[in-house]
PDB file of C-alpha atoms and ligand atoms in Angstrom:
ATOM      1  CA  MET A   1      21.501  83.225  42.800  1.00  0.00           C
ATOM      2  CA  ARG A   2      22.876  79.720  42.885  1.00  0.00           C
ATOM      3  CA  LYS A   3      23.688  77.813  39.723  1.00  0.00           C
ATOM      4  CA  ASN A   4      22.525  74.441  38.486  1.00  0.00           C
ATOM      5  CA  ILE A   5      25.550  72.305  37.727  1.00  0.00           C
ATOM      6  CA  VAL A   6      26.129  68.878  36.223  1.00  0.00           C
ATOM      7  CA  ALA A   7      29.704  67.777  36.883  1.00  0.00           C
ATOM      8  CA  GLY A   8      31.312  64.572  35.624  1.00  0.00           C
ATOM      9  CA  ASN A   9      33.886  62.882  37.824  1.00  0.00           C
ATOM     10  CA  TRP A  10      35.798  60.564  35.509  1.00  0.00           C
ATOM     11  CA  LYS A  11      37.806  59.027  38.353  1.00  0.00           C
ATOM     12  CA  MET A  12      40.636  56.766  37.126  1.00  0.00           C
ATOM     13  CA  ASN A  13      39.077  55.949  33.776  1.00  0.00           C
ATOM     14  CA  LYS A  14      40.017  56.362  30.109  1.00  0.00           C
ATOM     15  CA  THR A  15      43.284  56.352  28.223  1.00  0.00           C
ATOM     16  CA  PHE A  16      44.429  59.546  26.532  1.00  0.00           C
ATOM     17  CA  PRO A  17      42.705  58.860  23.167  1.00  0.00           C
ATOM     18  CA  GLU A  18      39.521  57.743  24.909  1.00  0.00           C
ATOM     19  CA  ALA A  19      39.496  60.848  27.081  1.00  0.00           C
ATOM     20  CA  GLN A  20      40.094  63.022  24.049  1.00  0.00           C
ATOM     21  CA  GLU A  21      37.201  61.389  22.207  1.00  0.00           C
ATOM     22  CA  LEU A  22      34.812  61.979  25.092  1.00  0.00           C
ATOM     23  CA  MET A  23      35.905  65.618  25.394  1.00  0.00           C
ATOM     24  CA  PHE A  24      35.237  66.219  21.701  1.00  0.00           C
ATOM     25  CA  GLN A  25      31.850  64.488  21.957  1.00  0.00           C
ATOM     26  CA  LEU A  26      30.941  66.714  24.875  1.00  0.00           C
ATOM     27  CA  LEU A  27      32.087  69.845  23.079  1.00  0.00           C
ATOM     28  CA  GLU A  28      30.000  68.918  20.032  1.00  0.00           C
ATOM     29  CA  TYR A  29      27.031  68.215  22.249  1.00  0.00           C
ATOM     30  CA  LYS A  30      27.363  71.582  23.999  1.00  0.00           C
ATOM     31  CA  LYS A  31      27.656  73.415  20.678  1.00  0.00           C
ATOM     32  CA  HIS A  32      24.524  71.937  19.167  1.00  0.00           C
ATOM     33  CA  ASN A  33      22.126  71.677  22.081  1.00  0.00           C
ATOM     34  CA  THR A  34      20.329  73.940  24.499  1.00  0.00           C
ATOM     35  CA  VAL A  35      21.939  73.533  27.862  1.00  0.00           C
ATOM     36  CA  ASN A  36      20.305  74.984  30.954  1.00  0.00           C
ATOM     37  CA  CYS A  37      22.989  74.253  33.515  1.00  0.00           C
ATOM     38  CA  GLU A  38      26.682  74.672  33.976  1.00  0.00           C
ATOM     39  CA  ILE A  39      28.675  71.650  32.836  1.00  0.00           C
ATOM     40  CA  ALA A  40      31.938  70.633  34.499  1.00  0.00           C
ATOM     41  CA  VAL A  41      34.291  67.715  33.927  1.00  0.00           C
ATOM     42  CA  ALA A  42      36.934  66.334  36.259  1.00  0.00           C
ATOM     43  CA  PRO A  43      39.198  64.122  34.137  1.00  0.00           C
ATOM     44  CA  PRO A  44      42.349  62.473  35.486  1.00  0.00           C
ATOM     45  CA  THR A  45      44.996  65.120  36.273  1.00  0.00           C
ATOM     46  CA  LEU A  46      47.119  64.023  33.341  1.00  0.00           C
ATOM     47  CA  TYR A  47      44.437  65.222  30.939  1.00  0.00           C
ATOM     48  CA  LEU A  48      43.610  68.573  32.540  1.00  0.00           C
ATOM     49  CA  LEU A  49      45.665  70.576  30.116  1.00  0.00           C
ATOM     50  CA  MET A  50      44.061  68.848  27.158  1.00  0.00           C
ATOM     51  CA  ALA A  51      40.630  69.488  28.672  1.00  0.00           C
ATOM     52  CA  ARG A  52      41.450  73.174  29.020  1.00  0.00           C
ATOM     53  CA  ASN A  53      42.584  73.282  25.412  1.00  0.00           C
ATOM     54  CA  VAL A  54      39.339  71.682  24.265  1.00  0.00           C
ATOM     55  CA  PHE A  55      36.922  73.592  26.519  1.00  0.00           C
ATOM     56  CA  ASP A  56      36.580  77.333  27.010  1.00  0.00           C
ATOM     57  CA  ALA A  57      35.744  78.184  30.597  1.00  0.00           C
ATOM     58  CA  GLU A  58      32.446  79.731  29.467  1.00  0.00           C
ATOM     59  CA  ASP A  59      31.570  76.442  27.816  1.00  0.00           C
ATOM     60  CA  ILE A  60      32.604  73.722  30.175  1.00  0.00           C
ATOM     61  CA  LYS A  61      34.424  73.981  33.484  1.00  0.00           C
ATOM     62  CA  VAL A  62      37.535  71.905  34.000  1.00  0.00           C
ATOM     63  CA  MET A  63      38.146  70.535  37.478  1.00  0.00           C
ATOM     64  CA  ALA A  64      40.796  68.374  39.123  1.00  0.00           C
ATOM     65  CA  GLN A  65      39.720  65.367  41.195  1.00  0.00           C
ATOM     66  CA  ASP A  66      41.864  66.381  44.164  1.00  0.00           C
ATOM     67  CA  MET A  67      44.611  68.853  45.026  1.00  0.00           C
ATOM     68  CA  SER A  68      47.154  69.480  47.732  1.00  0.00           C
ATOM     69  CA  ALA A  69      46.734  71.902  50.597  1.00  0.00           C
ATOM     70  CA  HIS A  70      50.381  72.916  50.143  1.00  0.00           C
ATOM     71  CA  SER A  71      51.532  75.435  47.591  1.00  0.00           C
ATOM     72  CA  SER A  72      54.799  73.762  46.535  1.00  0.00           C
ATOM     73  CA  GLY A  73      57.639  71.608  47.806  1.00  0.00           C
ATOM     74  CA  ALA A  74      58.555  67.997  48.551  1.00  0.00           C
ATOM     75  CA  TYR A  75      55.131  66.362  48.189  1.00  0.00           C
ATOM     76  CA  THR A  76      55.667  63.575  45.674  1.00  0.00           C
ATOM     77  CA  GLY A  77      52.663  62.838  43.524  1.00  0.00           C
ATOM     78  CA  GLU A  78      50.729  65.916  44.534  1.00  0.00           C
ATOM     79  CA  ILE A  79      49.491  68.935  42.586  1.00  0.00           C
ATOM     80  CA  SER A  80      48.917  72.382  44.046  1.00  0.00           C
ATOM     81  CA  ALA A  81      46.264  75.023  43.537  1.00  0.00           C
ATOM     82  CA  GLU A  82      48.936  77.193  41.902  1.00  0.00           C
ATOM     83  CA  MET A  83      49.639  74.440  39.377  1.00  0.00           C
ATOM     84  CA  LEU A  84      45.947  74.037  38.594  1.00  0.00           C
ATOM     85  CA  LEU A  85      45.642  77.746  38.113  1.00  0.00           C
ATOM     86  CA  SER A  86      48.681  77.771  35.834  1.00  0.00           C
ATOM     87  CA  VAL A  87      46.921  75.386  33.415  1.00  0.00           C
ATOM     88  CA  HIS A  88      43.730  77.463  33.741  1.00  0.00           C
ATOM     89  CA  ALA A  89      41.719  74.803  35.534  1.00  0.00           C
ATOM     90  CA  ASP A  90      38.556  76.141  37.137  1.00  0.00           C
ATOM     91  CA  GLY A  91      38.626  74.208  40.379  1.00  0.00           C
ATOM     92  CA  SER A  92      38.920  70.867  42.093  1.00  0.00           C
ATOM     93  CA  ILE A  93      36.827  68.210  43.743  1.00  0.00           C
ATOM     94  CA  ILE A  94      37.897  68.005  47.387  1.00  0.00           C
ATOM     95  CA  GLY A  95      37.094  65.342  49.966  1.00  0.00           C
ATOM     96  CA  HIS A  96      35.628  62.720  47.653  1.00  0.00           C
ATOM     97  CA  SER A  97      34.721  59.628  49.670  1.00  0.00           C
ATOM     98  CA  GLU A  98      37.209  57.543  47.647  1.00  0.00           C
ATOM     99  CA  ARG A  99      39.989  59.931  48.746  1.00  0.00           C
ATOM    100  CA  ARG A 100      38.745  59.578  52.312  1.00  0.00           C
ATOM    101  CA  LEU A 101      38.559  55.781  52.114  1.00  0.00           C
ATOM    102  CA  TYR A 102      41.750  54.933  50.222  1.00  0.00           C
ATOM    103  CA  HIS A 103      43.980  57.914  50.959  1.00  0.00           C
ATOM    104  CA  GLY A 104      43.111  58.942  54.495  1.00  0.00           C
ATOM    105  CA  GLU A 105      41.569  62.284  53.564  1.00  0.00           C
ATOM    106  CA  THR A 106      40.157  64.097  56.606  1.00  0.00           C
ATOM    107  CA  ASP A 107      37.797  67.028  57.009  1.00  0.00           C
ATOM    108  CA  GLU A 108      40.577  69.025  58.670  1.00  0.00           C
ATOM    109  CA  ASN A 109      42.748  68.561  55.589  1.00  0.00           C
ATOM    110  CA  CYS A 110      39.791  69.338  53.316  1.00  0.00           C
ATOM    111  CA  ALA A 111      39.429  72.663  55.150  1.00  0.00           C
ATOM    112  CA  LEU A 112      43.040  73.529  54.230  1.00  0.00           C
ATOM    113  CA  LYS A 113      42.571  72.434  50.619  1.00  0.00           C
ATOM    114  CA  ILE A 114      39.365  74.421  50.247  1.00  0.00           C
ATOM    115  CA  LYS A 115      41.099  77.531  51.581  1.00  0.00           C
ATOM    116  CA  ALA A 116      44.063  76.999  49.217  1.00  0.00           C
ATOM    117  CA  ALA A 117      41.676  76.604  46.271  1.00  0.00           C
ATOM    118  CA  LEU A 118      39.746  79.765  47.134  1.00  0.00           C
ATOM    119  CA  ASP A 119      42.937  81.755  47.737  1.00  0.00           C
ATOM    120  CA  ASN A 120      43.899  80.915  44.154  1.00  0.00           C
ATOM    121  CA  GLY A 121      40.525  81.760  42.676  1.00  0.00           C
ATOM    122  CA  LEU A 122      39.588  78.112  42.114  1.00  0.00           C
ATOM    123  CA  THR A 123      36.158  76.618  42.826  1.00  0.00           C
ATOM    124  CA  PRO A 124      36.209  73.777  45.344  1.00  0.00           C
ATOM    125  CA  ILE A 125      33.552  71.075  45.000  1.00  0.00           C
ATOM    126  CA  TYR A 126      33.493  69.792  48.556  1.00  0.00           C
ATOM    127  CA  CYS A 127      32.093  66.261  48.943  1.00  0.00           C
ATOM    128  CA  ASN A 128      30.479  64.981  52.095  1.00  0.00           C
ATOM    129  CA  GLY A 129      28.088  62.170  52.975  1.00  0.00           C
ATOM    130  CA  GLU A 130      27.530  59.307  55.370  1.00  0.00           C
ATOM    131  CA  ASN A 131      28.410  55.636  54.920  1.00  0.00           C
ATOM    132  CA  LEU A 132      25.960  52.752  55.119  1.00  0.00           C
ATOM    133  CA  ASP A 133      26.480  52.012  58.828  1.00  0.00           C
ATOM    134  CA  GLN A 134      25.971  55.651  59.711  1.00  0.00           C
ATOM    135  CA  ARG A 135      22.809  55.784  57.600  1.00  0.00           C
ATOM    136  CA  LYS A 136      21.447  52.594  59.206  1.00  0.00           C
ATOM    137  CA  ALA A 137      22.173  54.007  62.658  1.00  0.00           C
ATOM    138  CA  GLY A 138      20.250  57.177  61.762  1.00  0.00           C
ATOM    139  CA  GLN A 139      23.402  59.300  62.139  1.00  0.00           C
ATOM    140  CA  HIS A 140      23.410  60.786  58.640  1.00  0.00           C
ATOM    141  CA  LEU A 141      22.448  64.311  59.629  1.00  0.00           C
ATOM    142  CA  GLU A 142      24.978  64.387  62.448  1.00  0.00           C
ATOM    143  CA  VAL A 143      27.764  63.087  60.186  1.00  0.00           C
ATOM    144  CA  VAL A 144      27.096  65.585  57.426  1.00  0.00           C
ATOM    145  CA  LYS A 145      26.775  68.383  59.957  1.00  0.00           C
ATOM    146  CA  LEU A 146      30.211  67.660  61.406  1.00  0.00           C
ATOM    147  CA  GLN A 147      31.794  67.316  57.938  1.00  0.00           C
ATOM    148  CA  THR A 148      30.273  70.616  56.836  1.00  0.00           C
ATOM    149  CA  GLU A 149      31.266  72.441  59.998  1.00  0.00           C
ATOM    150  CA  THR A 150      34.844  71.165  60.064  1.00  0.00           C
ATOM    151  CA  ALA A 151      35.611  71.747  56.398  1.00  0.00           C
ATOM    152  CA  LEU A 152      33.729  74.973  55.774  1.00  0.00           C
ATOM    153  CA  PHE A 153      33.000  76.997  58.884  1.00  0.00           C
ATOM    154  CA  GLY A 154      36.469  78.550  59.056  1.00  0.00           C
ATOM    155  CA  LEU A 155      35.629  80.433  55.847  1.00  0.00           C
ATOM    156  CA  THR A 156      34.272  83.949  55.619  1.00  0.00           C
ATOM    157  CA  ALA A 157      30.791  84.518  54.168  1.00  0.00           C
ATOM    158  CA  ASP A 158      32.330  85.712  50.897  1.00  0.00           C
ATOM    159  CA  GLU A 159      34.477  82.602  50.698  1.00  0.00           C
ATOM    160  CA  ILE A 160      31.826  80.005  51.510  1.00  0.00           C
ATOM    161  CA  LYS A 161      29.554  81.465  48.813  1.00  0.00           C
ATOM    162  CA  LYS A 162      32.103  80.313  46.239  1.00  0.00           C
ATOM    163  CA  VAL A 163      32.131  76.704  47.421  1.00  0.00           C
ATOM    164  CA  VAL A 164      30.062  74.048  45.675  1.00  0.00           C
ATOM    165  CA  ILE A 165      28.959  71.228  47.961  1.00  0.00           C
ATOM    166  CA  ALA A 166      28.328  67.697  46.712  1.00  0.00           C
ATOM    167  CA  TYR A 167      26.326  65.527  49.066  1.00  0.00           C
ATOM    168  CA  GLU A 168      27.301  61.972  48.190  1.00  0.00           C
ATOM    169  CA  PRO A 169      26.025  59.203  50.434  1.00  0.00           C
ATOM    170  CA  VAL A 170      28.848  56.661  50.309  1.00  0.00           C
ATOM    171  CA  TRP A 171      26.390  53.755  50.097  1.00  0.00           C
ATOM    172  CA  ALA A 172      25.061  55.141  46.804  1.00  0.00           C
ATOM    173  CA  ILE A 173      28.381  55.697  45.029  1.00  0.00           C
ATOM    174  CA  GLY A 174      28.989  53.252  42.205  1.00  0.00           C
ATOM    175  CA  THR A 175      26.533  50.812  43.759  1.00  0.00           C
ATOM    176  CA  GLY A 176      23.530  51.437  41.542  1.00  0.00           C
ATOM    177  CA  GLU A 177      21.665  52.342  44.701  1.00  0.00           C
ATOM    178  CA  THR A 178      20.469  55.936  44.800  1.00  0.00           C
ATOM    179  CA  ALA A 179      19.125  58.079  47.580  1.00  0.00           C
ATOM    180  CA  THR A 180      15.445  58.709  46.963  1.00  0.00           C
ATOM    181  CA  PRO A 181      14.616  62.260  45.908  1.00  0.00           C
ATOM    182  CA  GLU A 182      13.126  62.736  49.390  1.00  0.00           C
ATOM    183  CA  GLN A 183      16.290  61.484  51.122  1.00  0.00           C
ATOM    184  CA  ALA A 184      18.413  63.801  48.981  1.00  0.00           C
ATOM    185  CA  GLN A 185      16.132  66.770  49.646  1.00  0.00           C
ATOM    186  CA  GLU A 186      16.159  66.101  53.396  1.00  0.00           C
ATOM    187  CA  ILE A 187      19.942  66.308  53.597  1.00  0.00           C
ATOM    188  CA  HIS A 188      20.344  69.129  51.098  1.00  0.00           C
ATOM    189  CA  LYS A 189      17.814  71.231  52.988  1.00  0.00           C
ATOM    190  CA  PHE A 190      19.511  70.346  56.238  1.00  0.00           C
ATOM    191  CA  ILE A 191      22.944  71.403  54.917  1.00  0.00           C
ATOM    192  CA  ARG A 192      21.543  74.666  53.590  1.00  0.00           C
ATOM    193  CA  SER A 193      19.762  75.479  56.878  1.00  0.00           C
ATOM    194  CA  PHE A 194      22.873  74.596  58.850  1.00  0.00           C
ATOM    195  CA  ILE A 195      24.897  77.027  56.734  1.00  0.00           C
ATOM    196  CA  ALA A 196      22.113  79.624  57.022  1.00  0.00           C
ATOM    197  CA  GLY A 197      22.303  79.282  60.815  1.00  0.00           C
ATOM    198  CA  LYS A 198      25.896  80.484  60.757  1.00  0.00           C
ATOM    199  CA  TYR A 199      26.086  82.727  57.685  1.00  0.00           C
ATOM    200  CA  GLY A 200      22.464  83.797  57.096  1.00  0.00           C
ATOM    201  CA  ASP A 201      19.875  82.842  54.462  1.00  0.00           C
ATOM    202  CA  GLU A 202      21.288  85.030  51.760  1.00  0.00           C
ATOM    203  CA  VAL A 203      24.661  83.279  51.815  1.00  0.00           C
ATOM    204  CA  ALA A 204      23.141  79.794  52.111  1.00  0.00           C
ATOM    205  CA  ASP A 205      20.869  80.487  49.140  1.00  0.00           C
ATOM    206  CA  GLU A 206      23.860  81.235  46.940  1.00  0.00           C
ATOM    207  CA  ILE A 207      25.530  77.883  47.449  1.00  0.00           C
ATOM    208  CA  SER A 208      24.972  75.157  44.880  1.00  0.00           C
ATOM    209  CA  ILE A 209      24.486  71.791  46.556  1.00  0.00           C
ATOM    210  CA  LEU A 210      24.849  68.855  44.166  1.00  0.00           C
ATOM    211  CA  TYR A 211      23.755  65.285  44.727  1.00  0.00           C
ATOM    212  CA  GLY A 212      26.090  62.423  43.845  1.00  0.00           C
ATOM    213  CA  GLY A 213      25.642  58.662  43.976  1.00  0.00           C
ATOM    214  CA  SER A 214      24.417  56.588  41.031  1.00  0.00           C
ATOM    215  CA  VAL A 215      22.735  59.453  39.212  1.00  0.00           C
ATOM    216  CA  LYS A 216      21.581  58.043  35.855  1.00  0.00           C
ATOM    217  CA  PRO A 217      19.490  59.312  32.946  1.00  0.00           C
ATOM    218  CA  ASP A 218      16.381  57.712  34.427  1.00  0.00           C
ATOM    219  CA  ASN A 219      16.575  59.210  37.913  1.00  0.00           C
ATOM    220  CA  ALA A 220      18.260  62.589  37.334  1.00  0.00           C
ATOM    221  CA  LYS A 221      15.129  64.607  36.608  1.00  0.00           C
ATOM    222  CA  GLU A 222      13.344  63.561  39.768  1.00  0.00           C
ATOM    223  CA  ILE A 223      16.375  64.175  41.968  1.00  0.00           C
ATOM    224  CA  PHE A 224      17.250  67.539  40.389  1.00  0.00           C
ATOM    225  CA  ALA A 225      13.622  68.650  40.750  1.00  0.00           C
ATOM    226  CA  GLN A 226      14.013  68.808  44.526  1.00  0.00           C
ATOM    227  CA  PRO A 227      14.117  72.420  45.714  1.00  0.00           C
ATOM    228  CA  ASP A 228      17.501  72.173  47.417  1.00  0.00           C
ATOM    229  CA  VAL A 229      19.198  69.947  44.836  1.00  0.00           C
ATOM    230  CA  ASP A 230      21.118  72.104  42.365  1.00  0.00           C
ATOM    231  CA  GLY A 231      22.482  69.384  40.106  1.00  0.00           C
ATOM    232  CA  GLY A 232      24.711  66.363  40.341  1.00  0.00           C
ATOM    233  CA  LEU A 233      28.224  65.030  40.598  1.00  0.00           C
ATOM    234  CA  ILE A 234      28.166  62.111  38.218  1.00  0.00           C
ATOM    235  CA  GLY A 235      30.598  59.182  38.210  1.00  0.00           C
ATOM    236  CA  GLY A 236      29.856  56.145  36.045  1.00  0.00           C
ATOM    237  CA  ALA A 237      27.259  57.843  33.851  1.00  0.00           C
ATOM    238  CA  ALA A 238      29.694  60.664  33.007  1.00  0.00           C
ATOM    239  CA  LEU A 239      31.871  58.261  31.016  1.00  0.00           C
ATOM    240  CA  ASP A 240      29.392  57.898  28.207  1.00  0.00           C
ATOM    241  CA  ILE A 241      28.190  60.883  26.184  1.00  0.00           C
ATOM    242  CA  ALA A 242      24.682  59.461  25.686  1.00  0.00           C
ATOM    243  CA  ASP A 243      24.114  59.033  29.430  1.00  0.00           C
ATOM    244  CA  PHE A 244      25.838  62.233  30.484  1.00  0.00           C
ATOM    245  CA  SER A 245      23.945  64.358  27.974  1.00  0.00           C
ATOM    246  CA  LYS A 246      20.624  62.896  29.104  1.00  0.00           C
ATOM    247  CA  ILE A 247      21.495  63.869  32.672  1.00  0.00           C
ATOM    248  CA  ILE A 248      22.316  67.410  31.509  1.00  0.00           C
ATOM    249  CA  GLU A 249      18.912  67.442  29.792  1.00  0.00           C
ATOM    250  CA  ALA A 250      17.189  66.786  33.109  1.00  0.00           C
ATOM    251  CA  PHE A 251      17.357  70.580  33.458  1.00  0.00           C
ATOM    252  CA  ASN A 252      15.525  71.214  30.164  1.00  0.00           C
TER     253      ASN A 252
HETATM  254  P1  PGA B 301      28.632  57.288  40.671  1.00  0.00           P
HETATM  255  O1  PGA B 301      29.792  58.190  41.353  1.00  0.00           O
HETATM  256  O2  PGA B 301      27.768  58.244  39.890  1.00  0.00           O
HETATM  257  O3  PGA B 301      29.363  56.306  39.798  1.00  0.00           O
HETATM  258  O4  PGA B 301      27.885  56.654  41.789  1.00  0.00           O
HETATM  259  C1  PGA B 301      29.521  59.450  41.885  1.00  0.00           C
HETATM  260  C2  PGA B 301      30.768  60.029  42.489  1.00  0.00           C
HETATM  261  O5  PGA B 301      31.563  59.278  43.057  1.00  0.00           O
HETATM  262  O6  PGA B 301      31.008  61.257  42.408  1.00  0.00           O
END
């Protein structure tokens, strides 16, 4: 059965001491509260090792924000799945819209990264979602369908079951604008049915599909209550323990 997950994407925020403080706050929170979902954090790469030292994998999952499709070699600035595995990271976000926008990430490349992650036993959190123009033109389902197909449909049924999908409408990321619970449910259900069409209901039912885009303490409960929404990928609100913990509590 699929898991409920609340994952924090810290993006390019926090100095080392600030990151350390937030990790310890989160660890304390997890120790002293009832938590009914899996928690994951994706700090900047530089802090992954510290995160792994602070968090046991059973407690809090540690994810990278991106990774290379290559295993090693002359790729300045990149990190490989093997490297992530060697510091005991649990997985990586792949295909975030900011990687697509500022770094030319494509679905074809995401497909290679997802395969490299899975081959190394890492969990990929694959992000997709339409931009504002595509939403206004009513193309959102078509866009997400193509992204899903290109990045994921080369996988076997056993492989795709291990992928976490994060639907993140680009127009809702960091803008304070959120998809309504109904808009989120529409797309999440659509993604799940599309996967079911190729791999069957049983496989599609195992895949956690998270919503991302301005999830805050005051809207998380309503969004997560949708039948096909299995949690959230949280940006801004993951940087503050009070906000992030309230979002985790949306599952209580
Ligand atoms: P946001 O970011 O919560 O700040 O909108 C979400 C994301 O980019 O994953």
